[in-house]
Amino acid sequence: MHEMNIDGQALPVIDIAPMLSGEGDDRKRVGEAVATACCRHGYFYVINHGINPALVERLVEQSKRFFALPEREKMRYYIGLSTNHRGYVPVGEEVFGDYGKSDLKEAFDTARDLPVEDKDYLAGNPLLGPNVWPYGMPGFRDAVTGYYDEAMRVGDALFRAFALALGLDEHAFGPMLTRPTSQLRLIHYPAGPATTAEEEQLGIGSHTDYECFTLLYPTRPGLQVLSDAGAWVDVPLIPGSFVINIGDMLEVLSNGRFVSTSHRVISHGVERFSFPLFCAVDYDVVVEPVAHCVDENHSPRYGPVRAGEHLFAETARTFRYLRDRLESGELILDESVREEPQFGRSRKAGRV
Ligand SMILES: O=C(O)CCC(=O)C(=O)O
Ligand SMILES: [Fe+2]
């Protein structure tokens, strides 16, 4: 890891190239850098990831086109109309944090575009299956799938780096990644009043991500992470880099050695786009602390949890269309995930 100094802040930057093509020793160093960054900062930037900037530009351009459509048109693709959580998420659909206001953002949710005859989709899996695509926008579909495939390749490299960071074989997570539930969100934060105050509406309220880690491309600053000391710290942009933060399942796998990153987005008053790829394991993988992170001084702090059930339960707690179904009894969560878990810095610092 090298630390890049921006405005007096030492930012953790990791060259990921060795995980894509390098030798064993260089890879080991990447693993060590990841472990240090996770413990010290709770997030890091990756460079030399090999993602073609033209793919990113195309994704941004196509997202701008989509979000510029009239609301009525976008609502034809409303996420509540799909059975596998894909499509348009209007402003007000998602509520994060305890401050009781919905986020000031709209989004479009995608994931691996499985065929309509996919067996898990047909069996009613709430997250797997085909994407929803806006009519008459073939460029949108190409931009999303092109970016998804490239970003997933970097995600796989990062899974190997995280395995090394935990002292495991770099391929240890491989068997958990046969049909991951990893979602790519396109997010649009409209221009609005600049705010840093908690009582104002945030772009996205304080939360942790539910998967293993997130690979994020933001077009503007606004992201903040909660430090160990309980302070909100800005995550500035480093052009050409991606931001990686830790998710809940990695907190479990690492037995709390890596804490899920509590983060939020504040508004600087200007329009912003961001593209998180939530890197997940397969729906049915039962996640628990790896043996390497458990010993006589570190007893297991987390019970086993099915990754897809945790992800869906947390989604159901934040999306209005699913909350309504929970309240009406139409949707019943598995008993193992019915209670809201506590991940992230709030656990350590005792606040958020
Ligand atoms: O927009 C961002 O920078 C972060 C978005 C985010 O945290 C999320 O979608 O979970
Ligand atoms: Fe997030």
Short mmCIF file of C-alpha atoms and ligand atoms in Angstrom, two decimals:
data_model
loop_
_atom_site.label_atom_id
_atom_site.label_comp_id
_atom_site.label_asym_id
_atom_site.label_seq_id
_atom_site.Cartn_x
_atom_site.Cartn_y
_atom_site.Cartn_z
CA MET A 1 0.00 0.00 0.00
CA HIS A 2 1.27 3.45 -0.63
CA GLU A 3 -0.32 6.44 0.97
CA MET A 4 -1.22 9.30 -1.29
CA ASN A 5 -1.38 12.70 0.32
CA ILE A 6 -4.38 14.81 -0.64
CA ASP A 7 -5.26 17.93 1.40
CA GLY A 8 -3.23 16.63 4.34
CA GLN A 9 -5.07 13.29 4.36
CA ALA A 10 -3.01 10.10 3.83
CA LEU A 11 -5.14 7.95 1.50
CA PRO A 12 -4.58 4.19 1.14
CA VAL A 13 -3.89 3.31 -2.51
CA ILE A 14 -3.28 -0.28 -3.65
CA ASP A 15 -1.88 -1.36 -7.01
CA ILE A 16 -3.99 -4.42 -7.82
CA ALA A 17 -2.10 -5.41 -11.01
CA PRO A 18 -0.21 -8.32 -9.38
CA MET A 19 -3.54 -10.02 -8.61
CA LEU A 20 -4.42 -9.91 -12.30
CA SER A 21 -1.09 -11.02 -13.73
CA GLY A 22 1.71 -10.95 -11.16
CA GLU A 23 3.98 -13.36 -9.29
CA GLY A 24 3.43 -14.97 -5.90
CA ASP A 25 5.55 -12.56 -3.86
CA ASP A 26 3.93 -9.48 -5.35
CA ARG A 27 0.54 -10.99 -4.65
CA LYS A 28 1.46 -11.62 -1.05
CA ARG A 29 2.34 -7.95 -0.73
CA VAL A 30 -1.05 -6.97 -2.16
CA GLY A 31 -2.70 -9.19 0.47
CA GLU A 32 -0.69 -7.51 3.22
CA ALA A 33 -1.57 -4.06 1.86
CA VAL A 34 -5.26 -4.97 1.85
CA ALA A 35 -5.07 -6.22 5.45
CA THR A 36 -3.31 -3.03 6.59
CA ALA A 37 -5.73 -0.74 4.74
CA CYS A 38 -8.77 -2.59 6.11
CA CYS A 39 -7.56 -2.37 9.69
CA ARG A 40 -6.25 1.20 9.48
CA HIS A 41 -8.81 2.94 7.23
CA GLY A 42 -11.71 0.54 6.62
CA TYR A 43 -11.48 1.22 2.88
CA PHE A 44 -8.92 1.69 0.12
CA TYR A 45 -8.49 2.77 -3.49
CA VAL A 46 -7.38 0.39 -6.25
CA ILE A 47 -5.32 1.46 -9.24
CA ASN A 48 -3.97 -0.49 -12.23
CA HIS A 49 -7.19 -2.48 -12.32
CA GLY A 50 -7.24 -2.65 -16.12
CA ILE A 51 -10.82 -1.38 -16.49
CA ASN A 52 -10.95 0.58 -19.73
CA PRO A 53 -11.91 4.22 -18.97
CA ALA A 54 -14.06 4.20 -22.14
CA LEU A 55 -16.30 1.54 -20.53
CA VAL A 56 -16.77 3.73 -17.49
CA GLU A 57 -17.51 6.80 -19.60
CA ARG A 58 -20.09 4.86 -21.61
CA LEU A 59 -21.75 3.70 -18.39
CA VAL A 60 -21.94 7.28 -17.11
CA GLU A 61 -23.29 8.58 -20.42
CA GLN A 62 -25.96 5.89 -20.71
CA SER A 63 -26.99 6.37 -17.08
CA LYS A 64 -27.40 10.11 -17.69
CA ARG A 65 -29.66 9.30 -20.65
CA PHE A 66 -31.77 6.90 -18.63
CA PHE A 67 -32.21 9.11 -15.57
CA ALA A 68 -33.11 12.06 -17.84
CA LEU A 69 -36.26 10.20 -18.99
CA PRO A 70 -39.58 11.42 -17.56
CA GLU A 71 -40.47 9.83 -14.22
CA ARG A 72 -43.55 8.19 -15.77
CA GLU A 73 -41.36 6.47 -18.34
CA LYS A 74 -38.82 5.29 -15.74
CA MET A 75 -41.61 3.88 -13.59
CA ARG A 76 -42.38 1.37 -16.34
CA TYR A 77 -39.25 -0.36 -15.07
CA TYR A 78 -40.11 0.03 -11.37
CA ILE A 79 -38.21 -2.48 -9.22
CA GLY A 80 -41.39 -3.53 -7.40
CA LEU A 81 -42.72 -4.97 -10.65
CA SER A 82 -39.88 -7.49 -10.94
CA THR A 83 -39.72 -10.71 -8.94
CA ASN A 84 -35.92 -10.71 -8.65
CA HIS A 85 -35.18 -7.15 -7.53
CA ARG A 86 -34.19 -5.49 -10.79
CA GLY A 87 -35.05 -2.16 -12.31
CA TYR A 88 -35.78 1.44 -11.43
CA VAL A 89 -35.68 2.70 -7.83
CA PRO A 90 -37.39 6.10 -7.54
CA VAL A 91 -36.48 8.81 -5.02
CA GLY A 92 -38.13 7.90 -1.71
CA GLU A 93 -38.09 4.13 -2.25
CA GLU A 94 -35.16 3.45 0.03
CA VAL A 95 -34.79 4.48 3.63
CA PHE A 96 -31.46 4.17 5.41
CA GLY A 97 -30.34 5.06 8.90
CA ASP A 98 -32.36 6.17 11.86
CA TYR A 99 -32.96 9.75 10.89
CA GLY A 100 -36.27 8.80 9.35
CA LYS A 101 -35.92 10.45 5.96
CA SER A 102 -35.60 8.72 2.62
CA ASP A 103 -32.46 9.12 0.55
CA LEU A 104 -32.19 11.87 -2.03
CA LYS A 105 -31.31 9.56 -4.88
CA GLU A 106 -32.75 7.39 -7.63
CA ALA A 107 -31.15 4.19 -8.90
CA PHE A 108 -31.31 1.37 -11.40
CA ASP A 109 -30.51 -2.09 -10.06
CA THR A 110 -28.88 -4.79 -12.16
CA ALA A 111 -26.92 -7.99 -11.57
CA ARG A 112 -25.81 -11.03 -13.56
CA ASP A 113 -28.23 -11.20 -16.50
CA LEU A 114 -29.37 -14.81 -16.27
CA PRO A 115 -31.80 -16.26 -18.85
CA VAL A 116 -35.55 -16.39 -18.14
CA GLU A 117 -35.34 -20.17 -17.99
CA ASP A 118 -32.77 -20.02 -15.18
CA LYS A 119 -33.68 -22.69 -12.61
CA ASP A 120 -33.17 -20.49 -9.53
CA TYR A 121 -35.23 -17.72 -11.09
CA LEU A 122 -38.03 -20.12 -11.97
CA ALA A 123 -37.87 -21.53 -8.44
CA GLY A 124 -38.58 -18.01 -7.11
CA ASN A 125 -35.14 -16.93 -5.93
CA PRO A 126 -35.67 -13.26 -4.95
CA LEU A 127 -32.32 -12.03 -6.32
CA LEU A 128 -31.25 -14.21 -9.27
CA GLY A 129 -32.55 -14.05 -12.83
CA PRO A 130 -32.73 -11.71 -15.80
CA ASN A 131 -32.17 -7.96 -15.73
CA VAL A 132 -34.82 -5.43 -16.66
CA TRP A 133 -33.87 -3.32 -19.70
CA PRO A 134 -35.40 -0.05 -20.87
CA TYR A 135 -37.03 -0.32 -24.31
CA GLY A 136 -35.28 1.23 -27.26
CA MET A 137 -31.97 1.75 -25.45
CA PRO A 138 -29.64 -1.01 -26.69
CA GLY A 139 -26.64 1.17 -25.86
CA PHE A 140 -27.73 1.15 -22.21
CA ARG A 141 -27.78 -2.61 -22.08
CA ASP A 142 -24.37 -2.89 -23.77
CA ALA A 143 -22.85 -0.30 -21.44
CA VAL A 144 -24.15 -2.03 -18.31
CA THR A 145 -23.18 -5.58 -19.29
CA GLY A 146 -19.80 -4.48 -20.67
CA TYR A 147 -18.97 -2.72 -17.44
CA TYR A 148 -20.40 -5.49 -15.26
CA ASP A 149 -18.18 -8.14 -16.81
CA GLU A 150 -15.05 -6.03 -16.50
CA ALA A 151 -15.77 -4.96 -12.95
CA MET A 152 -16.54 -8.56 -11.92
CA ARG A 153 -13.11 -9.56 -13.22
CA VAL A 154 -11.55 -7.02 -10.85
CA GLY A 155 -13.93 -8.24 -8.14
CA ASP A 156 -12.55 -11.77 -8.57
CA ALA A 157 -9.00 -10.42 -8.26
CA LEU A 158 -10.05 -8.65 -5.07
CA PHE A 159 -11.57 -11.84 -3.66
CA ARG A 160 -8.13 -13.41 -4.13
CA ALA A 161 -6.48 -10.42 -2.46
CA PHE A 162 -8.88 -10.60 0.50
CA ALA A 163 -8.19 -14.33 0.83
CA LEU A 164 -4.46 -13.58 1.06
CA ALA A 165 -5.20 -10.72 3.47
CA LEU A 166 -6.79 -13.29 5.80
CA GLY A 167 -3.83 -15.62 5.49
CA LEU A 168 -5.73 -18.09 3.27
CA ASP A 169 -4.88 -19.61 -0.05
CA GLU A 170 -5.66 -17.04 -2.72
CA HIS A 171 -8.26 -19.34 -4.27
CA ALA A 172 -10.02 -20.08 -0.98
CA PHE A 173 -13.18 -18.17 -1.95
CA GLY A 174 -13.32 -19.65 -5.46
CA PRO A 175 -15.85 -22.40 -4.65
CA MET A 176 -18.23 -19.77 -3.19
CA LEU A 177 -18.30 -17.81 -6.44
CA THR A 178 -20.08 -19.98 -9.00
CA ARG A 179 -23.19 -17.77 -9.44
CA PRO A 180 -22.75 -14.82 -7.11
CA THR A 181 -25.61 -12.40 -6.37
CA SER A 182 -23.33 -9.39 -7.01
CA GLN A 183 -25.43 -6.35 -7.93
CA LEU A 184 -24.37 -3.36 -9.98
CA ARG A 185 -26.33 -0.23 -9.11
CA LEU A 186 -26.46 2.90 -11.19
CA ILE A 187 -27.17 5.75 -8.79
CA HIS A 188 -28.18 9.31 -9.59
CA TYR A 189 -28.10 11.95 -6.87
CA PRO A 190 -29.92 14.98 -8.25
CA ALA A 191 -28.58 18.46 -7.53
CA GLY A 192 -30.01 19.71 -4.24
CA PRO A 193 -29.16 21.86 -1.26
CA ALA A 194 -25.60 21.35 0.01
CA THR A 195 -25.72 19.75 3.42
CA THR A 196 -23.45 18.34 6.01
CA ALA A 197 -25.94 18.43 8.84
CA GLU A 198 -27.37 15.14 10.04
CA GLU A 199 -30.89 16.53 10.18
CA GLU A 200 -30.86 17.43 6.48
CA GLN A 201 -31.70 14.85 3.85
CA LEU A 202 -28.63 12.86 2.89
CA GLY A 203 -27.77 11.43 -0.53
CA ILE A 204 -27.66 8.10 1.25
CA GLY A 205 -27.93 7.62 4.98
CA SER A 206 -25.43 5.78 7.18
CA HIS A 207 -25.26 2.07 6.44
CA THR A 208 -22.97 -0.86 5.78
CA ASP A 209 -23.04 -2.88 2.56
CA TYR A 210 -24.38 -6.41 2.93
CA GLU A 211 -22.02 -8.38 0.73
CA CYS A 212 -18.29 -9.13 1.02
CA PHE A 213 -16.93 -5.85 -0.37
CA THR A 214 -17.94 -3.10 -2.78
CA LEU A 215 -16.12 -1.77 -5.84
CA LEU A 216 -17.30 1.79 -6.33
CA TYR A 217 -16.90 4.36 -9.07
CA PRO A 218 -18.19 7.80 -7.99
CA THR A 219 -18.23 10.81 -10.35
CA ARG A 220 -17.91 13.34 -7.53
CA PRO A 221 -16.92 13.60 -3.87
CA GLY A 222 -19.58 13.15 -1.19
CA LEU A 223 -18.78 9.71 0.19
CA GLN A 224 -17.79 9.58 3.87
CA VAL A 225 -16.67 6.68 6.06
CA LEU A 226 -17.01 6.43 9.83
CA SER A 227 -13.63 6.21 11.53
CA ASP A 228 -12.76 4.04 14.50
CA ALA A 229 -12.94 7.17 16.62
CA GLY A 230 -16.51 7.79 15.49
CA ALA A 231 -15.85 10.71 13.11
CA TRP A 232 -17.12 11.04 9.52
CA VAL A 233 -14.12 11.19 7.17
CA ASP A 234 -14.29 12.37 3.55
CA VAL A 235 -13.28 9.93 0.80
CA PRO A 236 -11.91 12.25 -1.92
CA LEU A 237 -11.80 11.27 -5.59
CA ILE A 238 -8.59 9.87 -7.03
CA PRO A 239 -9.05 9.96 -10.83
CA GLY A 240 -8.84 6.54 -12.49
CA SER A 241 -9.18 4.66 -9.20
CA PHE A 242 -12.03 2.70 -7.64
CA VAL A 243 -12.98 2.77 -3.98
CA ILE A 244 -13.23 -0.53 -2.12
CA ASN A 245 -15.11 -0.81 1.15
CA ILE A 246 -15.71 -3.81 3.36
CA GLY A 247 -19.14 -5.46 3.56
CA ASP A 248 -20.92 -7.46 6.27
CA MET A 249 -20.01 -10.92 4.99
CA LEU A 250 -16.31 -10.16 5.13
CA GLU A 251 -16.74 -9.00 8.71
CA VAL A 252 -18.21 -12.44 9.43
CA LEU A 253 -15.60 -14.38 7.43
CA SER A 254 -12.77 -12.49 9.14
CA ASN A 255 -14.41 -12.90 12.58
CA GLY A 256 -14.43 -9.13 13.00
CA ARG A 257 -10.81 -8.55 12.03
CA PHE A 258 -12.13 -6.50 9.10
CA VAL A 259 -15.07 -4.38 10.17
CA SER A 260 -17.83 -3.67 7.65
CA THR A 261 -17.41 -0.03 6.58
CA SER A 262 -20.09 2.31 7.92
CA HIS A 263 -20.53 4.99 5.27
CA ARG A 264 -22.90 7.62 3.88
CA VAL A 265 -23.10 10.17 1.07
CA ILE A 266 -23.57 13.87 1.76
CA SER A 267 -24.74 16.33 -0.83
CA HIS A 268 -22.51 19.13 -2.09
CA GLY A 269 -25.49 20.56 -3.95
CA VAL A 270 -24.33 19.32 -7.37
CA GLU A 271 -25.54 16.38 -9.43
CA ARG A 272 -23.61 13.17 -8.79
CA PHE A 273 -23.58 9.65 -10.20
CA SER A 274 -22.04 6.58 -8.63
CA PHE A 275 -21.73 2.94 -9.58
CA PRO A 276 -21.25 0.43 -6.77
CA LEU A 277 -20.67 -3.22 -7.65
CA PHE A 278 -21.52 -5.17 -4.50
CA CYS A 279 -19.25 -8.21 -4.67
CA ALA A 280 -21.06 -11.16 -3.14
CA VAL A 281 -20.72 -14.92 -2.85
CA ASP A 282 -23.39 -17.38 -4.07
CA TYR A 283 -26.87 -17.08 -2.58
CA ASP A 284 -26.70 -20.40 -0.74
CA VAL A 285 -23.24 -20.07 0.75
CA VAL A 286 -23.32 -20.37 4.52
CA VAL A 287 -20.91 -17.74 5.77
CA GLU A 288 -19.09 -18.10 9.08
CA PRO A 289 -15.70 -17.08 10.47
CA VAL A 290 -12.87 -18.89 8.62
CA ALA A 291 -10.93 -21.32 10.81
CA HIS A 292 -7.83 -19.18 10.37
CA CYS A 293 -9.47 -16.27 12.25
CA VAL A 294 -10.64 -18.36 15.20
CA ASP A 295 -8.34 -19.49 18.02
CA GLU A 296 -8.21 -19.61 21.81
CA ASN A 297 -7.97 -15.78 21.94
CA HIS A 298 -10.57 -15.19 19.24
CA SER A 299 -13.70 -17.23 19.73
CA PRO A 300 -16.24 -17.09 16.89
CA ARG A 301 -18.19 -13.83 17.24
CA TYR A 302 -20.73 -14.55 14.50
CA GLY A 303 -23.13 -17.38 13.91
CA PRO A 304 -23.39 -18.91 10.45
CA VAL A 305 -25.61 -16.97 8.04
CA ARG A 306 -26.75 -17.76 4.51
CA ALA A 307 -25.29 -14.95 2.36
CA GLY A 308 -28.31 -14.52 0.07
CA GLU A 309 -30.77 -14.55 2.95
CA HIS A 310 -28.84 -11.84 4.79
CA LEU A 311 -28.68 -9.75 1.62
CA PHE A 312 -32.36 -10.15 0.86
CA ALA A 313 -33.46 -9.53 4.46
CA GLU A 314 -31.49 -6.28 4.63
CA THR A 315 -32.89 -5.25 1.25
CA ALA A 316 -36.40 -6.00 2.48
CA ARG A 317 -35.81 -3.73 5.48
CA THR A 318 -34.84 -0.72 3.33
CA PHE A 319 -37.00 -0.89 0.16
CA ARG A 320 -40.56 0.34 0.54
CA TYR A 321 -42.07 -2.23 -1.82
CA LEU A 322 -40.60 -5.07 0.25
CA ARG A 323 -41.25 -3.42 3.63
CA ASP A 324 -44.91 -3.21 2.66
CA ARG A 325 -44.96 -6.92 1.89
CA LEU A 326 -43.25 -7.68 5.21
CA GLU A 327 -45.82 -5.62 7.07
CA SER A 328 -48.76 -7.23 5.29
CA GLY A 329 -47.37 -10.71 5.93
CA GLU A 330 -47.11 -11.42 2.19
CA LEU A 331 -43.34 -11.73 2.62
CA ILE A 332 -41.89 -13.75 5.49
CA LEU A 333 -38.15 -13.80 6.08
CA ASP A 334 -36.26 -16.88 7.12
CA GLU A 335 -36.09 -17.14 10.89
CA SER A 336 -32.28 -16.95 10.86
CA VAL A 337 -32.34 -13.38 9.47
CA ARG A 338 -35.49 -11.99 11.06
CA GLU A 339 -33.59 -9.96 13.62
CA GLU A 340 -31.65 -6.99 12.35
CA PRO A 341 -27.92 -7.69 12.78
CA GLN A 342 -25.31 -5.18 13.87
CA PHE A 343 -22.37 -4.73 11.55
CA GLY A 344 -19.90 -1.94 11.05
CA ARG A 345 -18.25 0.73 13.12
CA SER A 346 -21.31 1.51 15.19
CA ARG A 347 -20.58 -1.75 16.93
CA LYS A 348 -17.14 -0.60 17.98
CA ALA A 349 -17.65 3.11 18.39
CA GLY A 350 -21.12 2.74 19.90
CA ARG A 351 -22.73 5.36 17.67
CA VAL A 352 -23.92 6.24 14.21
O1 LIG B 1 -22.68 6.80 -3.94
C1 LIG B 1 -21.77 6.39 -3.24
O2 LIG B 1 -20.64 6.92 -3.23
C2 LIG B 1 -21.98 5.21 -2.33
C3 LIG B 1 -23.25 4.45 -2.56
C4 LIG B 1 -23.49 3.42 -1.51
O3 LIG B 1 -22.93 3.46 -0.45
C5 LIG B 1 -24.42 2.30 -1.76
O4 LIG B 1 -25.14 2.31 -2.77
O5 LIG B 1 -24.44 1.36 -0.94
FE FE B 2 -23.03 1.56 0.49
#
